[in-house]
Short mmCIF file of C-alpha atoms in Angstrom, two decimals:
data_model
loop_
_atom_site.label_atom_id
_atom_site.label_comp_id
_atom_site.label_asym_id
_atom_site.label_seq_id
_atom_site.Cartn_x
_atom_site.Cartn_y
_atom_site.Cartn_z
CA MET A 11 22.56 -13.24 -18.62
CA PRO A 12 22.92 -15.36 -21.80
CA GLN A 13 24.94 -13.91 -24.67
CA LEU A 14 22.77 -12.22 -27.28
CA SER A 15 22.83 -13.35 -30.89
CA TYR A 16 23.79 -10.70 -33.45
CA PRO A 17 20.25 -10.38 -34.92
CA HIS A 18 18.76 -9.98 -31.44
CA TRP A 19 21.36 -7.34 -30.60
CA ILE A 20 20.30 -5.41 -33.74
CA ALA A 21 16.63 -5.86 -32.73
CA ARG A 22 17.37 -4.42 -29.28
CA GLY A 23 19.08 -1.40 -30.82
CA LEU A 24 16.05 -0.76 -33.01
CA ALA A 25 13.74 -1.28 -30.02
CA HIS A 26 15.64 1.40 -28.06
CA ALA A 27 15.25 3.81 -30.99
CA LEU A 28 11.55 3.11 -31.53
CA LEU A 29 10.71 3.46 -27.82
CA ALA A 30 12.64 6.71 -27.43
CA ASP A 31 10.07 9.51 -26.95
CA ALA A 32 7.26 7.08 -27.90
CA TYR A 33 5.06 8.63 -25.21
CA LYS A 34 5.09 12.02 -26.97
CA PRO A 35 2.24 13.02 -29.34
CA GLY A 36 2.88 11.84 -32.91
CA ALA A 37 6.01 9.90 -31.96
CA THR A 38 4.50 6.55 -32.99
CA SER A 39 3.42 7.61 -36.47
CA SER A 40 4.97 5.69 -39.36
CA SER A 41 7.22 8.61 -40.41
CA ALA A 42 8.42 9.29 -36.86
CA LEU A 43 9.23 5.64 -36.21
CA LEU A 44 11.02 5.34 -39.56
CA ALA A 45 13.08 8.47 -38.87
CA ARG A 46 14.31 7.16 -35.49
CA ALA A 47 15.03 3.68 -36.87
CA ALA A 48 16.92 5.13 -39.84
CA ALA A 49 18.96 7.35 -37.51
CA CYS A 50 19.83 4.25 -35.49
CA LEU A 51 21.08 2.35 -38.56
CA GLY A 52 22.55 5.34 -40.36
CA GLN A 53 20.50 4.46 -43.44
CA SER A 54 16.92 3.65 -44.48
CA PRO A 55 16.87 0.29 -46.32
CA GLY A 56 13.64 -0.86 -47.93
CA TRP A 57 12.87 -3.48 -45.30
CA LEU A 58 12.88 -0.85 -42.54
CA LYS A 59 9.67 0.80 -43.80
CA GLN A 60 7.98 -2.60 -43.95
CA LEU A 61 9.08 -3.18 -40.36
CA VAL A 62 7.72 0.05 -38.82
CA GLU A 63 4.45 0.43 -40.75
CA PRO A 64 2.59 -2.33 -38.77
CA LEU A 65 3.99 -0.91 -35.51
CA ALA A 66 2.47 2.51 -36.29
CA LEU A 67 -0.98 0.91 -36.11
CA TRP A 68 -0.55 0.00 -32.43
CA SER A 69 -2.53 2.00 -29.87
CA ALA A 70 -0.96 4.37 -27.36
CA VAL A 71 -1.87 1.91 -24.58
CA THR A 72 0.10 -0.84 -26.32
CA TRP A 73 3.16 1.39 -26.61
CA GLN A 74 2.96 2.32 -22.92
CA LYS A 75 3.10 -1.35 -21.92
CA LEU A 76 6.19 -2.14 -24.03
CA ASP A 77 9.73 -2.39 -22.76
CA VAL A 78 12.93 -2.84 -24.77
CA GLU A 79 13.08 -6.61 -24.45
CA SER A 80 9.45 -7.28 -25.39
CA LEU A 81 9.63 -4.95 -28.41
CA ALA A 82 12.96 -6.52 -29.50
CA VAL A 83 11.30 -9.94 -29.52
CA LYS A 84 8.45 -8.65 -31.69
CA ILE A 85 10.94 -7.05 -34.10
CA ALA A 86 13.04 -10.22 -34.33
CA GLU A 87 9.94 -12.29 -35.12
CA SER A 88 8.73 -10.05 -37.98
CA GLU A 89 9.16 -11.12 -41.61
CA ALA A 90 10.49 -7.67 -42.55
CA PHE A 91 13.38 -8.14 -40.08
CA ASP A 92 14.36 -11.38 -41.79
CA LEU A 93 14.90 -9.38 -45.00
CA ALA A 94 17.61 -7.39 -43.20
CA PHE A 95 19.84 -10.48 -43.25
CA ALA A 96 18.94 -11.75 -46.74
CA ASP A 97 21.83 -12.69 -49.02
CA GLY A 98 24.32 -12.39 -46.17
CA ALA A 99 23.51 -8.75 -45.39
CA LYS A 100 24.58 -7.56 -41.97
CA PRO A 101 22.97 -4.34 -40.68
CA VAL A 102 24.93 -2.27 -38.17
CA ILE A 103 23.82 -0.05 -35.31
CA ARG A 104 25.44 3.32 -36.03
CA ARG A 105 23.78 5.28 -33.25
CA LEU A 106 22.16 3.99 -30.08
CA ILE A 107 19.09 6.15 -29.42
CA LEU A 108 17.88 5.88 -25.84
CA ARG A 109 14.60 6.96 -24.30
CA THR A 110 14.75 10.42 -22.76
CA ALA A 111 14.52 10.31 -18.97
CA GLU A 112 11.28 12.19 -18.33
CA MET A 113 8.25 11.85 -16.11
CA LEU A 114 5.39 10.11 -17.87
CA PRO A 115 1.89 11.61 -18.09
CA ARG A 116 -0.45 10.69 -15.23
CA PRO A 117 -4.06 9.53 -15.63
CA LEU A 118 -6.93 12.01 -15.54
CA GLY A 119 -7.59 12.99 -11.94
CA LEU A 120 -3.99 12.49 -10.84
CA HIS A 121 -2.54 15.05 -13.25
CA VAL A 122 -3.39 17.86 -10.83
CA CYS A 123 -1.42 16.32 -7.95
CA VAL A 124 1.69 18.31 -7.06
CA ILE A 125 4.43 15.69 -6.71
CA PRO A 126 8.21 15.99 -7.21
CA ASP A 127 9.54 15.66 -10.76
CA VAL A 128 12.15 12.88 -10.40
CA PRO A 129 13.00 11.43 -13.84
CA THR A 130 16.23 9.61 -12.92
CA VAL A 131 17.60 7.63 -10.00
CA GLN A 132 20.27 10.32 -9.55
CA ASP A 133 17.51 12.93 -9.25
CA LEU A 134 15.81 10.71 -6.66
CA ALA A 135 19.00 10.53 -4.59
CA ARG A 136 19.32 14.32 -4.65
CA TRP A 137 15.66 14.79 -3.69
CA LEU A 138 16.17 12.46 -0.71
CA ASN A 139 19.41 14.23 0.28
CA LEU A 140 21.40 11.05 -0.32
CA SER A 141 24.49 10.21 -2.30
CA ASP A 142 24.10 7.74 -5.15
CA ASP A 143 26.00 5.14 -3.13
CA LYS A 144 23.81 5.67 -0.05
CA LEU A 145 20.64 5.24 -2.09
CA GLY A 146 22.09 2.06 -3.57
CA TRP A 147 22.87 0.83 -0.05
CA LEU A 148 19.25 1.41 1.00
CA THR A 149 17.86 -0.25 -2.16
CA PRO A 150 19.94 -3.37 -2.83
CA VAL A 151 19.10 -5.24 -6.01
CA ALA A 152 19.69 -8.60 -4.33
CA PRO A 153 19.46 -9.64 -0.65
CA THR A 154 22.59 -8.74 1.28
CA ARG A 155 23.76 -8.93 4.88
CA THR A 156 22.77 -5.31 5.36
CA GLU A 157 19.55 -5.25 7.36
CA HIS A 158 17.52 -2.06 7.48
CA TYR A 159 14.70 -3.33 9.71
CA ARG A 160 14.28 -4.51 13.26
CA TYR A 161 11.48 -6.88 14.24
CA GLN A 162 9.01 -6.66 17.10
CA LEU A 163 6.74 -9.55 17.99
CA GLN A 164 3.73 -8.43 20.02
CA ALA A 165 1.36 -10.76 21.83
CA LYS A 166 -2.20 -10.74 20.51
CA ARG A 167 -5.20 -10.54 22.81
CA LEU A 168 -6.49 -13.98 21.74
CA GLY A 169 -3.09 -15.62 21.46
CA GLY A 170 -0.32 -15.72 18.91
CA LEU A 171 2.07 -13.00 17.81
CA ARG A 172 1.77 -9.89 15.69
CA LEU A 173 4.82 -8.90 13.63
CA LEU A 174 5.96 -5.29 13.37
CA GLU A 175 8.76 -4.58 10.89
CA VAL A 176 10.21 -1.23 11.92
CA PRO A 177 12.75 0.52 9.67
CA LYS A 178 15.98 1.71 11.24
CA VAL A 179 16.81 5.39 11.60
CA GLU A 180 18.23 6.21 8.15
CA LEU A 181 15.63 4.29 6.15
CA LYS A 182 12.83 5.65 8.34
CA ARG A 183 13.98 9.21 7.63
CA VAL A 184 13.93 8.54 3.88
CA GLN A 185 10.51 6.91 4.08
CA ARG A 186 9.20 9.95 5.97
CA MET A 187 10.39 12.16 3.11
CA VAL A 188 8.61 9.95 0.58
CA LEU A 189 5.45 10.05 2.70
CA ASP A 190 5.41 13.79 3.41
CA GLY A 191 6.78 15.01 0.08
CA LEU A 192 4.95 12.62 -2.25
CA LEU A 193 2.34 10.19 -0.93
CA ARG A 194 0.40 12.73 1.14
CA HIS A 195 -0.44 14.60 -2.07
CA ILE A 196 -2.15 11.59 -3.70
CA PRO A 197 -5.90 11.29 -2.96
CA ILE A 198 -7.31 8.01 -1.71
CA HIS A 199 -10.85 6.69 -2.09
CA GLU A 200 -13.52 8.54 -0.10
CA SER A 201 -14.54 5.31 1.65
CA ALA A 202 -11.07 4.88 3.19
CA HIS A 203 -10.88 6.53 6.63
CA GLY A 204 -7.58 5.21 7.97
CA PHE A 205 -4.25 7.07 7.86
CA SER A 206 -5.68 10.10 6.07
CA CYS A 207 -5.76 13.74 7.13
CA GLY A 208 -9.26 14.77 8.19
CA ARG A 209 -10.48 11.18 8.56
CA SER A 210 -10.27 8.94 11.59
CA VAL A 211 -11.83 6.09 13.54
CA ARG A 212 -14.55 8.57 14.53
CA THR A 213 -15.47 9.46 10.93
CA HIS A 214 -15.34 5.77 10.01
CA ALA A 215 -17.75 4.90 12.82
CA ALA A 216 -20.00 7.96 12.32
CA ALA A 217 -20.93 6.74 8.83
CA HIS A 218 -22.81 3.81 10.42
CA VAL A 219 -24.64 5.48 13.32
CA GLY A 220 -28.30 4.58 13.77
CA LYS A 221 -28.40 1.86 11.09
CA ALA A 222 -30.65 -1.17 11.45
CA VAL A 223 -27.84 -3.60 10.60
CA VAL A 224 -24.06 -3.28 10.82
CA ILE A 225 -21.90 -5.92 9.10
CA ARG A 226 -18.15 -6.10 9.73
CA PHE A 227 -15.48 -7.92 7.74
CA ASP A 228 -11.77 -8.11 8.44
CA LEU A 229 -8.97 -8.47 5.89
CA ARG A 230 -6.34 -11.05 6.74
CA ASP A 231 -2.71 -9.86 6.62
CA PHE A 232 -3.57 -6.48 5.06
CA PHE A 233 -0.05 -5.06 4.66
CA GLY A 234 1.58 -8.38 3.81
CA SER A 235 -0.92 -8.88 0.97
CA VAL A 236 0.37 -5.78 -0.84
CA THR A 237 3.23 -7.06 -2.99
CA ALA A 238 6.18 -5.13 -4.42
CA ALA A 239 4.66 -5.55 -7.90
CA ARG A 240 1.55 -3.64 -6.81
CA VAL A 241 3.63 -0.90 -5.22
CA PHE A 242 5.73 -0.64 -8.38
CA ALA A 243 2.52 -0.23 -10.40
CA ILE A 244 1.49 2.70 -8.16
CA TRP A 245 4.77 4.53 -8.83
CA ARG A 246 4.45 3.90 -12.56
CA THR A 247 0.88 5.20 -12.53
CA LEU A 248 2.17 8.37 -10.87
CA GLY A 249 4.47 8.88 -13.87
CA TYR A 250 7.83 7.73 -12.54
CA PRO A 251 10.18 5.98 -15.02
CA VAL A 252 11.08 2.34 -14.46
CA GLY A 253 14.39 3.00 -12.66
CA VAL A 254 12.92 5.50 -10.23
CA ALA A 255 9.82 3.36 -9.64
CA SER A 256 12.07 0.37 -8.88
CA SER A 257 14.11 2.37 -6.34
CA LEU A 258 11.00 3.78 -4.63
CA THR A 259 9.55 0.27 -4.45
CA ALA A 260 12.74 -1.08 -2.87
CA LEU A 261 12.68 1.76 -0.31
CA CYS A 262 9.11 0.95 0.75
CA THR A 263 8.98 -2.88 0.69
CA HIS A 264 10.77 -5.59 2.64
CA ARG A 265 11.37 -9.34 2.75
CA THR A 266 11.01 -10.81 6.25
CA ALA A 267 13.96 -12.82 7.55
CA ASP A 268 13.41 -16.60 7.44
CA MET A 269 14.10 -17.04 11.14
CA VAL A 270 11.32 -14.56 12.00
CA VAL A 271 8.86 -16.25 9.65
CA GLN A 272 9.69 -19.62 11.19
CA ARG A 273 9.07 -18.34 14.70
CA LEU A 274 5.70 -16.90 13.67
CA ARG A 275 4.72 -20.25 12.17
CA GLU A 276 5.69 -22.07 15.36
CA THR A 277 3.93 -19.67 17.77
CA GLY A 278 1.15 -18.25 15.59
CA GLY A 279 -1.56 -19.29 18.06
CA PRO A 280 -5.27 -19.86 17.54
CA ASP A 281 -6.20 -16.25 16.74
CA ASP A 282 -4.41 -15.90 13.44
CA GLY A 283 -1.72 -18.52 13.08
CA LEU A 284 0.67 -17.89 10.21
CA SER A 285 -0.37 -20.14 7.35
CA TRP A 286 1.88 -21.45 4.61
CA MET A 287 0.51 -18.74 2.31
CA GLY A 288 1.08 -16.08 4.97
CA ALA A 289 4.69 -17.21 5.33
CA LYS A 290 5.13 -17.08 1.56
CA ARG A 291 3.83 -13.49 1.48
CA LEU A 292 6.24 -12.41 4.21
CA ARG A 293 9.24 -13.98 2.48
CA ALA A 294 8.39 -12.06 -0.70
CA ALA A 295 8.79 -8.27 -0.90
CA HIS A 296 5.73 -6.67 0.71
CA LEU A 297 4.63 -3.58 2.62
CA PRO A 298 6.12 -3.87 6.13
CA GLN A 299 3.75 -3.10 8.99
CA GLY A 300 5.71 -0.45 10.88
CA ALA A 301 7.09 1.59 7.97
CA PRO A 302 5.75 5.18 7.69
CA THR A 303 4.96 4.72 3.98
CA SER A 304 3.02 1.46 4.30
CA PRO A 305 -0.43 2.82 5.33
CA ALA A 306 -0.54 5.38 2.51
CA LEU A 307 0.63 2.87 -0.11
CA ALA A 308 -1.81 0.25 1.17
CA ASN A 309 -4.68 2.73 0.79
CA LEU A 310 -3.62 3.51 -2.78
CA CYS A 311 -3.30 -0.18 -3.64
CA ALA A 312 -6.77 -0.78 -2.16
CA PHE A 313 -8.39 1.96 -4.30
CA ARG A 314 -10.02 -0.52 -6.71
CA LEU A 315 -11.15 -2.65 -3.76
CA ASP A 316 -12.86 0.37 -2.19
CA LEU A 317 -14.36 1.38 -5.53
CA ARG A 318 -15.89 -2.04 -6.12
CA LEU A 319 -17.12 -2.51 -2.55
CA GLU A 320 -18.73 0.94 -2.56
CA GLY A 321 -20.58 -0.06 -5.74
CA LEU A 322 -21.60 -3.34 -4.11
CA ALA A 323 -22.96 -1.45 -1.10
CA TRP A 324 -25.04 0.73 -3.42
CA VAL A 325 -26.58 -2.38 -5.01
CA PHE A 326 -27.58 -3.65 -1.54
CA GLY A 327 -28.87 -0.24 -0.42
CA ALA A 328 -26.07 -0.03 2.16
CA ARG A 329 -23.21 2.23 3.19
CA TYR A 330 -19.56 1.13 3.03
CA THR A 331 -16.38 2.43 4.68
CA ARG A 332 -12.94 0.97 5.40
CA TYR A 333 -10.41 1.68 8.14
CA ALA A 334 -7.17 -0.17 7.28
CA ASP A 335 -8.23 -3.86 7.28
CA ASP A 336 -11.67 -3.21 8.81
CA LEU A 337 -14.51 -3.29 6.24
CA VAL A 338 -17.97 -2.14 7.39
CA PHE A 339 -21.35 -2.20 5.67
CA SER A 340 -24.54 -0.86 7.24
CA GLY A 341 -28.07 -0.41 6.05
CA PRO A 342 -31.79 -1.20 6.41
CA PRO A 343 -33.34 -4.28 8.08
CA ALA A 344 -33.42 -6.14 4.73
CA LEU A 345 -29.61 -6.23 4.80
CA ARG A 346 -29.76 -8.86 7.54
CA GLN A 347 -31.61 -11.29 5.26
CA GLN A 348 -29.13 -10.51 2.47
CA PHE A 349 -26.09 -11.10 4.69
CA ARG A 350 -24.98 -14.39 3.09
CA ALA A 351 -25.21 -13.00 -0.43
CA LEU A 352 -23.30 -9.88 0.61
CA GLN A 353 -20.63 -12.00 2.31
CA GLU A 354 -20.09 -14.09 -0.81
CA TRP A 355 -19.78 -11.00 -2.98
CA VAL A 356 -17.34 -9.31 -0.58
CA ALA A 357 -15.20 -12.47 -0.38
CA ALA A 358 -15.09 -12.78 -4.17
CA ILE A 359 -14.19 -9.11 -4.72
CA THR A 360 -11.49 -9.04 -2.05
CA GLU A 361 -9.92 -12.21 -3.44
CA ASP A 362 -10.03 -10.79 -6.97
CA GLU A 363 -8.24 -7.67 -5.70
CA GLY A 364 -5.45 -9.67 -4.05
CA PHE A 365 -6.77 -9.64 -0.48
CA ALA A 366 -8.57 -12.21 1.66
CA LEU A 367 -11.19 -12.08 4.43
CA HIS A 368 -10.45 -13.38 7.89
CA PRO A 369 -13.02 -16.21 8.25
CA ASP A 370 -13.45 -15.82 12.02
CA LYS A 371 -13.94 -12.05 12.20
CA THR A 372 -17.16 -11.48 10.24
CA ARG A 373 -20.08 -10.08 12.26
CA CYS A 374 -23.69 -9.18 11.39
CA VAL A 375 -25.17 -7.14 14.25
CA PRO A 376 -28.78 -5.85 14.38
CA GLN A 377 -29.67 -2.65 16.22
CA HIS A 378 -31.11 -4.35 19.32
CA MET A 379 -27.56 -5.53 20.11
CA GLN A 380 -24.51 -3.37 20.76
CA GLN A 381 -23.12 -2.38 17.36
CA ARG A 382 -19.40 -1.61 17.28
CA VAL A 383 -17.20 -0.25 14.52
CA THR A 384 -13.45 -0.44 15.32
CA GLY A 385 -14.30 -0.54 19.02
CA VAL A 386 -16.73 2.41 18.85
CA VAL A 387 -20.42 2.00 19.71
CA VAL A 388 -22.69 3.32 16.92
CA ASN A 389 -26.25 2.29 17.90
CA THR A 390 -27.56 5.84 18.41
CA LYS A 391 -24.42 8.00 18.41
CA VAL A 392 -20.65 7.66 18.31
CA ASN A 393 -19.69 6.61 21.82
CA VAL A 394 -17.12 4.67 23.80
CA PRO A 395 -18.31 1.31 25.18
CA ARG A 396 -19.58 1.62 28.74
CA LYS A 397 -17.25 -1.11 30.03
CA GLU A 398 -14.22 0.69 28.57
CA PHE A 399 -15.21 3.95 30.26
CA ASP A 400 -15.82 2.17 33.57
CA ARG A 401 -12.40 0.45 33.40
CA LEU A 402 -10.64 3.75 32.76
CA LYS A 403 -12.51 5.50 35.58
CA ALA A 404 -11.71 2.63 37.96
CA CYS A 405 -8.03 2.74 36.94
CA LEU A 406 -7.87 6.50 37.64
CA HIS A 407 -9.62 6.00 41.00
CA GLN A 408 -7.11 3.30 42.01
CA CYS A 409 -4.24 5.60 40.97
CA VAL A 410 -5.63 8.27 43.29
CA GLN A 411 -6.07 5.81 46.19
CA HIS A 412 -2.92 3.68 45.85
CA GLY A 413 -0.59 5.57 43.52
CA PRO A 414 -0.01 5.18 39.76
CA ASP A 415 2.51 2.34 40.18
CA SER A 416 -0.29 0.09 41.44
CA GLN A 417 -2.02 0.28 38.02
CA ASN A 418 1.04 0.26 35.73
CA VAL A 419 0.86 -3.50 35.16
CA SER A 420 2.44 -3.22 31.72
CA HIS A 421 5.44 -1.34 33.20
CA SER A 422 5.04 1.57 30.80
CA GLU A 423 7.92 4.05 30.96
CA ASP A 424 5.46 6.92 30.46
CA PHE A 425 2.38 5.78 32.34
CA ARG A 426 1.23 9.39 32.76
CA GLY A 427 1.21 9.85 28.97
CA HIS A 428 -0.50 6.47 28.60
CA LEU A 429 -3.38 7.56 30.84
CA LEU A 430 -3.70 10.91 29.09
CA GLY A 431 -3.89 9.06 25.77
CA ARG A 432 -6.72 6.84 27.04
CA ILE A 433 -8.57 9.90 28.35
CA ALA A 434 -8.13 11.69 25.02
CA TRP A 435 -9.53 8.67 23.18
CA VAL A 436 -12.64 8.49 25.36
CA THR A 437 -13.29 12.24 25.32
CA GLN A 438 -12.81 12.41 21.55
CA LEU A 439 -15.83 10.15 21.24
CA ASN A 440 -17.72 11.55 24.25
CA PRO A 441 -16.58 15.10 25.16
CA GLY A 442 -19.02 15.23 28.08
CA LYS A 443 -16.89 12.73 30.02
CA LYS A 444 -13.75 14.89 29.93
CA ASP A 445 -14.29 16.95 33.08
CA LYS A 446 -15.08 13.91 35.24
CA LEU A 447 -12.01 11.99 34.05
CA MET A 448 -9.64 14.96 34.28
CA ARG A 449 -10.75 15.72 37.83
CA LEU A 450 -9.70 12.21 38.81
CA PHE A 451 -6.45 12.48 36.84
CA ASP A 452 -5.51 15.78 38.54
CA ARG A 453 -5.84 14.14 41.96
CA ILE A 454 -3.15 11.53 41.20
CA ASN A 455 0.03 12.04 43.22
CA TRP A 456 2.82 11.48 40.67
CA PRO A 457 6.27 10.62 42.06
CA LEU A 458 9.00 13.18 41.45
#
């Protein structure tokens, strides 16, 4: 950090004093600003009143956006500040007045949310049951050799690799506390159906049952597109001071190791090869796919996206919902003729909101074809695809005839649980199939 000049050091001291308690009612009036500045200098010279009077005309929004450095620059550039050094005068900071560490007011609608009051980083450490040193270890200011994530590369169905960034035990425990104690209490947009209590793939699909046209879009690199800056803005909106917001952001974001990014670029495959821009996003701090906090934070960061796309759907006479990176519009027959216009609007809005559409995963499906939403058939009712049901029934039948090992081609350690999960998925969408599938499952002879 370059050495500060004496005038700029004085300007910073005044900036600290003027920003202290500036968020409180009446704290930015001319008299209040003058009182804090005079207390800082230990006197009230004539130039000081000339300095603060223009600042008192600023709006509350302007004051909320200021930090010490930006305000110090504005003070140093003012003509009144030049008078402080006229004829060799040299003002002195007698008392450094710092901003009180308090939670900031939240916007209307979020003020009713019950979230922990954590005004300082020390308070955050106590709330997370961590020592100050342990919190610092989990939130390094600069990259270090300490690695809190492990990487999993999963093969995609159409080729290439999918990256999962899974936090290690200690960080995962802390992220769970942030999720359960804080993020779960923040409402998301009504159109978002993923990772939210009371909403699911079923509710996402049910919104589009029986529609003449179903149009699907897919967001490319959904979690990687959410930068640390956007996450930081969420914490600030929730009222957390800069230091706490910075620590929470560091706990919930991650920079992917260069060697992992390079491997993804080399083996990305035709389905969704890692582009130069995708690699750049991963190398920057982003929401890691695999962290417990990432889905909730991604939904909050996509609130404006959902708001704008819901409004767009209303203009087209359609219905809109989103499940993670899956965007779905449905509506009357006229929507099919308006598909290109809708696609252009959706692409423009998603780009403006910091996301991007996957160019190869857009579908416009009329009702005479099988309409699917996140793998669920929605032509006349929410249902599992017939082929998927037949494959599961055939798998259970083969397990009965030849034993479960004959069907465990993926070498699952808990193949019994795997089959029960597939049955639960099918019967969630079509409860009438449960008895038939469970009768087959109960006939399987499981090894001891």
